[in-house]
PDB file of C-alpha atoms in Angstrom:
ATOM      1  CA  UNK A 988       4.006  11.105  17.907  1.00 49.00           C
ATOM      2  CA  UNK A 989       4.100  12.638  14.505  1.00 61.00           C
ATOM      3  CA  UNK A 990       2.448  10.470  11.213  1.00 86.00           C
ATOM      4  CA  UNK A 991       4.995  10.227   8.249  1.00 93.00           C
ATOM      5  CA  UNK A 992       5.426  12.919   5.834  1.00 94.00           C
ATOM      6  CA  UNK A 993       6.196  13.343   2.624  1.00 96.00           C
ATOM      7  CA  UNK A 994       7.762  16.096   0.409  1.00 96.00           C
ATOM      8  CA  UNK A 995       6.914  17.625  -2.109  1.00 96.00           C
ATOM      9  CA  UNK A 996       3.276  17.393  -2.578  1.00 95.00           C
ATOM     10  CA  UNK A 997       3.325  18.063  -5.957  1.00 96.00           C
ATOM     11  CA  UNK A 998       5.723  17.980  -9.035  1.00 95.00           C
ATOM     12  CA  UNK A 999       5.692  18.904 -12.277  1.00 97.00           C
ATOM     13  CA  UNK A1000       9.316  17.586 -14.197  1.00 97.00           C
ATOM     14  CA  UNK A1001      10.453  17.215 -18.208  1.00 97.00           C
ATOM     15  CA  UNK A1002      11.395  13.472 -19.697  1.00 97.00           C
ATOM     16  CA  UNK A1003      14.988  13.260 -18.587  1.00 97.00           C
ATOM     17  CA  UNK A1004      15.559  14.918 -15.523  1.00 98.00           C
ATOM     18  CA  UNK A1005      16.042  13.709 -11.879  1.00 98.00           C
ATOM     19  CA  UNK A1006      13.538  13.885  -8.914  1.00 98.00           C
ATOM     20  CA  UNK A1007      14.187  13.470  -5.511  1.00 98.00           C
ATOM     21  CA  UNK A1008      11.515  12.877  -3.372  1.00 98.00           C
ATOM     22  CA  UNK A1009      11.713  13.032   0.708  1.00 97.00           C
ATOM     23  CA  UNK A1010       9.687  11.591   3.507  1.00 97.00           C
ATOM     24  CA  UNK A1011       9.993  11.486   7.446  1.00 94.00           C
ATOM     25  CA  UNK A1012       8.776   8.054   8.635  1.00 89.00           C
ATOM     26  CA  UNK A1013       7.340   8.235  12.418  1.00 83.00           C
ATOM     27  CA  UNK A1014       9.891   8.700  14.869  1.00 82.00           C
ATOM     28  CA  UNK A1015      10.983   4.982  16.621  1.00 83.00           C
ATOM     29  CA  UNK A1016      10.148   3.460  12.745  1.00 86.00           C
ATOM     30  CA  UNK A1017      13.373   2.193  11.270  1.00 87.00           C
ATOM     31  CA  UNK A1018      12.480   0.081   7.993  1.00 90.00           C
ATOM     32  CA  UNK A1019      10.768   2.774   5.138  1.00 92.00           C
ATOM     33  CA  UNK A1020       9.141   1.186   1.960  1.00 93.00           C
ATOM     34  CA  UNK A1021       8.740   3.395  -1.066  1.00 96.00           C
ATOM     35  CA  UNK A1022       5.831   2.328  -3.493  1.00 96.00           C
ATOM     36  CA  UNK A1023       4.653   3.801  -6.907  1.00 97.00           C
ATOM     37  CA  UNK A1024       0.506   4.521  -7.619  1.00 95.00           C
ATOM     38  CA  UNK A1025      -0.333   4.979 -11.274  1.00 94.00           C
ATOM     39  CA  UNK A1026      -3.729   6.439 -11.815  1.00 90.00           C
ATOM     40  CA  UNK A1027      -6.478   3.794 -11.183  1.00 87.00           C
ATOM     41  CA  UNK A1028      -3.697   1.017  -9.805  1.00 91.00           C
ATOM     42  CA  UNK A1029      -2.891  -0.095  -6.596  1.00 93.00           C
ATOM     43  CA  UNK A1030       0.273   1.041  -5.078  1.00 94.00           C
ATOM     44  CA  UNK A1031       3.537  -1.209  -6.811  1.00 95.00           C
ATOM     45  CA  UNK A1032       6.537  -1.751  -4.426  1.00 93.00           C
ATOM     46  CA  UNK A1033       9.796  -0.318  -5.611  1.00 96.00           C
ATOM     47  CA  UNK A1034      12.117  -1.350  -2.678  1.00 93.00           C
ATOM     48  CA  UNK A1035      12.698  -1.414   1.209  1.00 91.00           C
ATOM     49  CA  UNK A1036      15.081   0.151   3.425  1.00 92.00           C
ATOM     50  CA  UNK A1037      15.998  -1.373   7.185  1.00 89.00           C
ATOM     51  CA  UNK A1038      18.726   0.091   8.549  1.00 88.00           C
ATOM     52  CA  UNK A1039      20.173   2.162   6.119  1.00 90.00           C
ATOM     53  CA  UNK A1040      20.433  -0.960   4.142  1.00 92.00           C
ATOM     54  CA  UNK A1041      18.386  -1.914   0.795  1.00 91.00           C
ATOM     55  CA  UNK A1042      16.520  -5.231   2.320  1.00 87.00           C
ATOM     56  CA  UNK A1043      13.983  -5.993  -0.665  1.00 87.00           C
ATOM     57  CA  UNK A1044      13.236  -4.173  -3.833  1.00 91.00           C
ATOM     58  CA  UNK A1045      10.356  -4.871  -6.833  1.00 90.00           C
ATOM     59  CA  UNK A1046      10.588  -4.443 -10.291  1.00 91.00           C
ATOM     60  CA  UNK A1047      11.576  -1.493 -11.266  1.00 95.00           C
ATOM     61  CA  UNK A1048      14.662  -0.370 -12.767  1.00 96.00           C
ATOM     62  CA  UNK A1049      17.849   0.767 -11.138  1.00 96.00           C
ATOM     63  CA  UNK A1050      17.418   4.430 -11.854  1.00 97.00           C
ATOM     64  CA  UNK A1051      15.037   4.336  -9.306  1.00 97.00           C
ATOM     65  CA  UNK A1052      17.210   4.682  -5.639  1.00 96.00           C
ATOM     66  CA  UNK A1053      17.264   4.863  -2.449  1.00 96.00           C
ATOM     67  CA  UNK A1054      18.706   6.374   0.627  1.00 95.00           C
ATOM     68  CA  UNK A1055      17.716   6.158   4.040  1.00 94.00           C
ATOM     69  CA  UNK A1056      19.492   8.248   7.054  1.00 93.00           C
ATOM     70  CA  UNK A1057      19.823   7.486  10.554  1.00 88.00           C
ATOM     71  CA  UNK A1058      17.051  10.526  11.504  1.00 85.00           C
ATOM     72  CA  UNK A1059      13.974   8.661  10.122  1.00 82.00           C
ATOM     73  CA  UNK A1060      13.978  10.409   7.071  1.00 92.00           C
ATOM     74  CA  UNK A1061      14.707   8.626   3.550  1.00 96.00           C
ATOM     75  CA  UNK A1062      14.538   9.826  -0.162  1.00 97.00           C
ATOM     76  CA  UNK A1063      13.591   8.517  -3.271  1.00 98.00           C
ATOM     77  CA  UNK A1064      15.534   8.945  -6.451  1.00 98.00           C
ATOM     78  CA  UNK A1065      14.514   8.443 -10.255  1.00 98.00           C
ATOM     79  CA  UNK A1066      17.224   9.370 -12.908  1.00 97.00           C
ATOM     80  CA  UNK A1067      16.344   9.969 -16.747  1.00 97.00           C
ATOM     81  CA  UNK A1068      12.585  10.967 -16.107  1.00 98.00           C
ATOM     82  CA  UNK A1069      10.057   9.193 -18.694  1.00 97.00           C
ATOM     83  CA  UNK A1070       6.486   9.707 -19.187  1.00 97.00           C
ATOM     84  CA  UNK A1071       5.426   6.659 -17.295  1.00 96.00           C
ATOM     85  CA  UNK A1072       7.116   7.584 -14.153  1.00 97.00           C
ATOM     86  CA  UNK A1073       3.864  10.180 -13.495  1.00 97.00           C
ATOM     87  CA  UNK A1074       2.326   8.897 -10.149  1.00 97.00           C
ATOM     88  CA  UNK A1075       1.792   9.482  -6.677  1.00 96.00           C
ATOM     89  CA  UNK A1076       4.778   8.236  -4.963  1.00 97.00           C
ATOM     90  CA  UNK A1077       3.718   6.626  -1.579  1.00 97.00           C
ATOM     91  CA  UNK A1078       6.146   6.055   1.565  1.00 96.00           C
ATOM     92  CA  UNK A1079       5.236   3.942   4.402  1.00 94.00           C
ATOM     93  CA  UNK A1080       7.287   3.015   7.571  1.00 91.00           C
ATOM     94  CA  UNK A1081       6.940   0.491  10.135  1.00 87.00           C
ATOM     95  CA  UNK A1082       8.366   0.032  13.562  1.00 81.00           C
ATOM     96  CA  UNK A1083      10.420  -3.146  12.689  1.00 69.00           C
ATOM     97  CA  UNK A1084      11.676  -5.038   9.216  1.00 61.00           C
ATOM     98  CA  UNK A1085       9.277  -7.600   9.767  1.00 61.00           C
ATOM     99  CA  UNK A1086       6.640  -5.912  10.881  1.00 62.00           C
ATOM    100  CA  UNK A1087       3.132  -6.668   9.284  1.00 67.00           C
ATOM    101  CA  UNK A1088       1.440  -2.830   9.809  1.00 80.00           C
ATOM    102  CA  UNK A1089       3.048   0.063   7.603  1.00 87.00           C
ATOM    103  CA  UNK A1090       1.811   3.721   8.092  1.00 90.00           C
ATOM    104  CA  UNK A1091       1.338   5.470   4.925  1.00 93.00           C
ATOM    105  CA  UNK A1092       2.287   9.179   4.190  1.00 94.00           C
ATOM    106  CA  UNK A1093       0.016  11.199   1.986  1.00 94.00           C
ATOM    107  CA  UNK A1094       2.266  10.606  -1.253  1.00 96.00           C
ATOM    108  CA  UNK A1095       3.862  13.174  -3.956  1.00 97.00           C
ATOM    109  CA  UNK A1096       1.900  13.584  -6.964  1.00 96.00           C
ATOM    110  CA  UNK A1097       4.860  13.697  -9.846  1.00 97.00           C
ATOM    111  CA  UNK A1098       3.735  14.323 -13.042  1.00 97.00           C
ATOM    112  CA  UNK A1099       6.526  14.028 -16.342  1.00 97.00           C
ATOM    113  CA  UNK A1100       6.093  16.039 -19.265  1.00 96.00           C
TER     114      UNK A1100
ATOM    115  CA  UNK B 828       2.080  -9.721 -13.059  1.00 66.00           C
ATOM    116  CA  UNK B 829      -0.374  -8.769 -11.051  1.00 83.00           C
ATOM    117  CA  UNK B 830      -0.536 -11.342  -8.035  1.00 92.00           C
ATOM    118  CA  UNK B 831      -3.469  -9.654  -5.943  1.00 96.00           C
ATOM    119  CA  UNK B 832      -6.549  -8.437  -8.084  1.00 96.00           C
ATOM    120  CA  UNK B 833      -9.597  -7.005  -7.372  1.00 97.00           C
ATOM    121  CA  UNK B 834     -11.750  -7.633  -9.881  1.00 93.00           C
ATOM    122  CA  UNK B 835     -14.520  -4.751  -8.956  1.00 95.00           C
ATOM    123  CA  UNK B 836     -13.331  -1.728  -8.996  1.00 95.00           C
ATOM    124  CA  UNK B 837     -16.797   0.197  -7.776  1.00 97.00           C
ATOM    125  CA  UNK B 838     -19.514  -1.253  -4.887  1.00 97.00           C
ATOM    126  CA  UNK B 839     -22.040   0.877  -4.025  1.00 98.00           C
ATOM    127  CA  UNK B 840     -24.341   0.151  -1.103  1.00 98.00           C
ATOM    128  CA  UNK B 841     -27.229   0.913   1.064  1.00 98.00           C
ATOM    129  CA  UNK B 842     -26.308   2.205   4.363  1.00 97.00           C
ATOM    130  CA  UNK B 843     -27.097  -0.279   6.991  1.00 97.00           C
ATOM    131  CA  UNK B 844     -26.550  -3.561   4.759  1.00 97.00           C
ATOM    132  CA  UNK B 845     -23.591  -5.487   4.143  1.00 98.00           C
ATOM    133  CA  UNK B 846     -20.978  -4.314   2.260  1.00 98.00           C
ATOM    134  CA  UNK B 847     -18.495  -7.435   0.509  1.00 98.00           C
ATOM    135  CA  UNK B 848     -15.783  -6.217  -0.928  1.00 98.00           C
ATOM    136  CA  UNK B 849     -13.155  -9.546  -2.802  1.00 98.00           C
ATOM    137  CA  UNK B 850      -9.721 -10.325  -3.626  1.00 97.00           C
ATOM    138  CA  UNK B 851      -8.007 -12.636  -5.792  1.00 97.00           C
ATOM    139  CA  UNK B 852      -4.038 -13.897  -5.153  1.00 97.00           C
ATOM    140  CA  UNK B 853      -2.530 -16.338  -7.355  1.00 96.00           C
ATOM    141  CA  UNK B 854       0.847 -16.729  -5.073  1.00 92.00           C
ATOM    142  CA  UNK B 855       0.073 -19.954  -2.266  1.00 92.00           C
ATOM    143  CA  UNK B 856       4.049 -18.337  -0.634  1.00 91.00           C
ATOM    144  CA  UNK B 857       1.900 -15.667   0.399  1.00 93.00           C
ATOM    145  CA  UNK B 858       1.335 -15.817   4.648  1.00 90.00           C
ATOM    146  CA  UNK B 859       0.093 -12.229   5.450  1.00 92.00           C
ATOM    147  CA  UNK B 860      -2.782 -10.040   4.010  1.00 94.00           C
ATOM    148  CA  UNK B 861      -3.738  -6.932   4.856  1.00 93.00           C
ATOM    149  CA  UNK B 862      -6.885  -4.649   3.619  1.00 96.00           C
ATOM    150  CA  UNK B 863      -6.193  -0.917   3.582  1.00 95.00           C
ATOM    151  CA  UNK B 864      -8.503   1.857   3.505  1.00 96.00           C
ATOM    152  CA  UNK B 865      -7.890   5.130   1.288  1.00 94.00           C
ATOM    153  CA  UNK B 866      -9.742   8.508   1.545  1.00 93.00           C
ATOM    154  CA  UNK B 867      -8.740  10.821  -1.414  1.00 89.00           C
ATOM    155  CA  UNK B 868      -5.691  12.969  -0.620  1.00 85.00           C
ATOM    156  CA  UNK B 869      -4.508  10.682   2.045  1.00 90.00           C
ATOM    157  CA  UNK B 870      -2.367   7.145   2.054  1.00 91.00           C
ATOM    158  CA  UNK B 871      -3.745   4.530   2.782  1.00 93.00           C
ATOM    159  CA  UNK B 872      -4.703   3.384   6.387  1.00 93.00           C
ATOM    160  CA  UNK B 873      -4.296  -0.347   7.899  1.00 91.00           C
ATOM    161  CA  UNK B 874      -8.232  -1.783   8.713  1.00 94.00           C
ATOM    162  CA  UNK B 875      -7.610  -4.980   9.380  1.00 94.00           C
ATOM    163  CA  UNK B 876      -5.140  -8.097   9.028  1.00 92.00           C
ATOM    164  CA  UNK B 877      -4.885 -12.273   8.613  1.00 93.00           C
ATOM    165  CA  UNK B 878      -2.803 -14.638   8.670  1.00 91.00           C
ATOM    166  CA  UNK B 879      -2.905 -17.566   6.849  1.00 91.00           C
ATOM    167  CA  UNK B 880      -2.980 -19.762   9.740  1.00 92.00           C
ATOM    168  CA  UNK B 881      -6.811 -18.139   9.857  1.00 93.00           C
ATOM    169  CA  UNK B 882      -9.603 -18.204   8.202  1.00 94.00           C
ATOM    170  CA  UNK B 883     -11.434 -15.214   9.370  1.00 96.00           C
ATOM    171  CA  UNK B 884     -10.108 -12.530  11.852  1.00 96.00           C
ATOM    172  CA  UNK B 885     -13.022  -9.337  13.270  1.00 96.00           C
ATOM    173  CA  UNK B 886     -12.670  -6.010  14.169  1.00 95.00           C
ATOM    174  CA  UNK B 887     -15.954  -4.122  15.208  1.00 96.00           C
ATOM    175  CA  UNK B 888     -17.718  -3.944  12.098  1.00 97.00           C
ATOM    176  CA  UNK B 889     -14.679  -5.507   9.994  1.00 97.00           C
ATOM    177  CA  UNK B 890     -14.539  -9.492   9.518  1.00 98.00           C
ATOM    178  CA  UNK B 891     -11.822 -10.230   6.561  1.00 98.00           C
ATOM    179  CA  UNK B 892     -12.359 -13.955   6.017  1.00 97.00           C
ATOM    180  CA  UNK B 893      -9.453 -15.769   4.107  1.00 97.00           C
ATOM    181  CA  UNK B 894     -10.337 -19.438   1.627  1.00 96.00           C
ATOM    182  CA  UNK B 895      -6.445 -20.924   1.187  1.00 95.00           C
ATOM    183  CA  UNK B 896      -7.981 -23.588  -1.057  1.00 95.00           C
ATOM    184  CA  UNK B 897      -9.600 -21.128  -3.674  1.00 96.00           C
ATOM    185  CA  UNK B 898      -6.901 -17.984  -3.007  1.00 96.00           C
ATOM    186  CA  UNK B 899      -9.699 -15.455  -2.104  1.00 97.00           C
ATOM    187  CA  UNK B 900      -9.969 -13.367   0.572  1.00 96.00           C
ATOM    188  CA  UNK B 901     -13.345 -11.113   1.118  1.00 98.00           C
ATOM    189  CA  UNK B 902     -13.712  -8.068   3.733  1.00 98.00           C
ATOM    190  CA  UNK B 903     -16.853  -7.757   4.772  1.00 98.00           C
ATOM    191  CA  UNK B 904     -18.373  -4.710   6.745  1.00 98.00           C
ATOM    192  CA  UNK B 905     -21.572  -5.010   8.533  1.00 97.00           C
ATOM    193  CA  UNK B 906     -23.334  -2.555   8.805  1.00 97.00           C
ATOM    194  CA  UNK B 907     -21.870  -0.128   6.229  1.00 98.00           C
ATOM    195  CA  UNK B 908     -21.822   3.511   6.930  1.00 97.00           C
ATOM    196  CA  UNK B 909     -21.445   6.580   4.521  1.00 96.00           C
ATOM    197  CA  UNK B 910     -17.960   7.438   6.464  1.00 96.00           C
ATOM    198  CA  UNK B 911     -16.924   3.975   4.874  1.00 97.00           C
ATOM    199  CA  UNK B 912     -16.837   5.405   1.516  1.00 97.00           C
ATOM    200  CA  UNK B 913     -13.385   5.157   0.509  1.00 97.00           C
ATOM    201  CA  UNK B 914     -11.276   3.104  -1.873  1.00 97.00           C
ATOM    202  CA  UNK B 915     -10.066  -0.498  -0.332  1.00 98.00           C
ATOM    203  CA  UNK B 916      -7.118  -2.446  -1.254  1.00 97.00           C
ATOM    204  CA  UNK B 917      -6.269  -5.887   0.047  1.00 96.00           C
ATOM    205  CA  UNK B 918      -2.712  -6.613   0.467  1.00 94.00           C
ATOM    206  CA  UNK B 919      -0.502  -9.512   0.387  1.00 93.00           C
ATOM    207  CA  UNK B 920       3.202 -10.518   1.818  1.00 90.00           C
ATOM    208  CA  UNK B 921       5.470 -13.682   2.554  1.00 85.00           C
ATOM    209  CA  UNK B 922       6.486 -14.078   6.309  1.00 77.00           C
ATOM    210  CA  UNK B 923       9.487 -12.208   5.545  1.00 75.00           C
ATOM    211  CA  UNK B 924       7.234  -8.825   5.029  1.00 72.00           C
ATOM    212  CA  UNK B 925      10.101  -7.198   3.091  1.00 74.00           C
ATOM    213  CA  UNK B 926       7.902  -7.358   0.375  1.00 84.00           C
ATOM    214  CA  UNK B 927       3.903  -5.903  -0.441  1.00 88.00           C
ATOM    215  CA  UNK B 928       1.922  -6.816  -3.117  1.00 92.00           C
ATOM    216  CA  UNK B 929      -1.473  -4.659  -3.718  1.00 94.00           C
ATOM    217  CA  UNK B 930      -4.323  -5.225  -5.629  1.00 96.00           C
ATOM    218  CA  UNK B 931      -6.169  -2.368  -7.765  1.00 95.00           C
ATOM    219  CA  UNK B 932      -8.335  -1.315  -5.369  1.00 96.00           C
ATOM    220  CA  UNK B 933     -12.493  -1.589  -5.115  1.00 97.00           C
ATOM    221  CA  UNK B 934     -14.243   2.001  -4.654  1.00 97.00           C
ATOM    222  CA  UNK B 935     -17.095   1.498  -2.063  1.00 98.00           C
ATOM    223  CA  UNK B 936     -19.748   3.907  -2.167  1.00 98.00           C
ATOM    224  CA  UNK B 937     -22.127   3.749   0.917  1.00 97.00           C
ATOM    225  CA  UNK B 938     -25.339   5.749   0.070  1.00 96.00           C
ATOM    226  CA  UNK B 939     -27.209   7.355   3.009  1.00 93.00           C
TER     227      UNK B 939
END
């Protein structure tokens, strides 16, 4: 059983541009949260996916998206970069929507110039 | 709005003694909480877990102990090692666990 994975490790992007950030949740796991780690925060939840389907999301803007696909993998998307957006960008899956335990990938360091 | 805090963000401790590391929430909706454990370059990794139904749940070395009255929640690790020197966060969630909230995070340094 392979861990979740995330891709790229690192980033480097200019103020207005789009990112697109990947990850592979462990195989069996269908419900993928995305979360965003400025420097000497916790992680902040920007949204769930179950299913496919959006199924909770935090506060944060809608130019930050989401897709999820039926392999296990799932991107993250953040239109008109700003300076703020620079953080590691964390995924974590779990086996269920429900489920309590969430298995973190090693995040993508994105940094906005 | 931060509705989990960790008010220390460095311990340092003697290997061998106790290590205590706390957590605030201000949400009484919340039903699940969760402390995670985060070595640089890595994501975090579950430790341990509690309902609120509980008041203190133990794993090995790891006894999370939960005070509904006051909204606190401590972790405490007896005895601390040096391979426990990572950054912990505590967690929190409703019972629909769509949703995680995370405090800041407390650095623990265990000194040899």
């Amino acid at each position: 059983e392979t861990g979740v994975t995330q891709s790229p490790t690192h980033l480097i992007k200019t103020r207005g541009q789009q990112v697109t950030l990947r990850c592979s949740s462990q195989s069996g796991h269908n419900t993928v949260s995305w979360y965003q780690q400025a420097l000497g925060q916790g992680p902040q939840f920007i949204f769930q996916y179950y299913r496919e389907e959006e199924n909770g999301r935090g506060n944060f803007p809608p130019r930050f998206s989401g897709l999820q696909f039926p392999n296990y993998s799932s991107e993250l998307n953040v239109n008109a970069l700003e300076l703020d957006d620079s953080a590691l960008y964390l995924c974590a899956s779990s086996l269920v929507a429900g489920a309590e335990t969430q298995y973190f990938g090693p995040g993508t360091r994105l940094l906005v110039l | 709005d931060q509705q989990v805090k960790q008010n220390s963000p460095s311990l340092s401790v003697q290997e061998g003694r106790i290590s205590i590391l706390n957590c605030d929430y201000t949400n009484s909706m919340f039903d699940y909480f969760l402390w995670y454990k985060k070595y640089p370059a890595e994501g975090p990794t579950f430790l341990i877990s509690i309902s609120s139904i509980k008041d203190k749940n133990e794993d090995g070395r790891f006894t999370v102990f939960l005070n509904k009255s006051a909204k606190h929640l401590s972790l405490h690790i007896v005895p601390s090692q040096p391979g426990d020197s990572a950054v912990y966060f505590c967690a929190a969630s409703e019972s629909n666990f769509n949703k995680f909230y995370f405090g800041s995070g407390t650095k623990l340094n265990v000194k040899p």
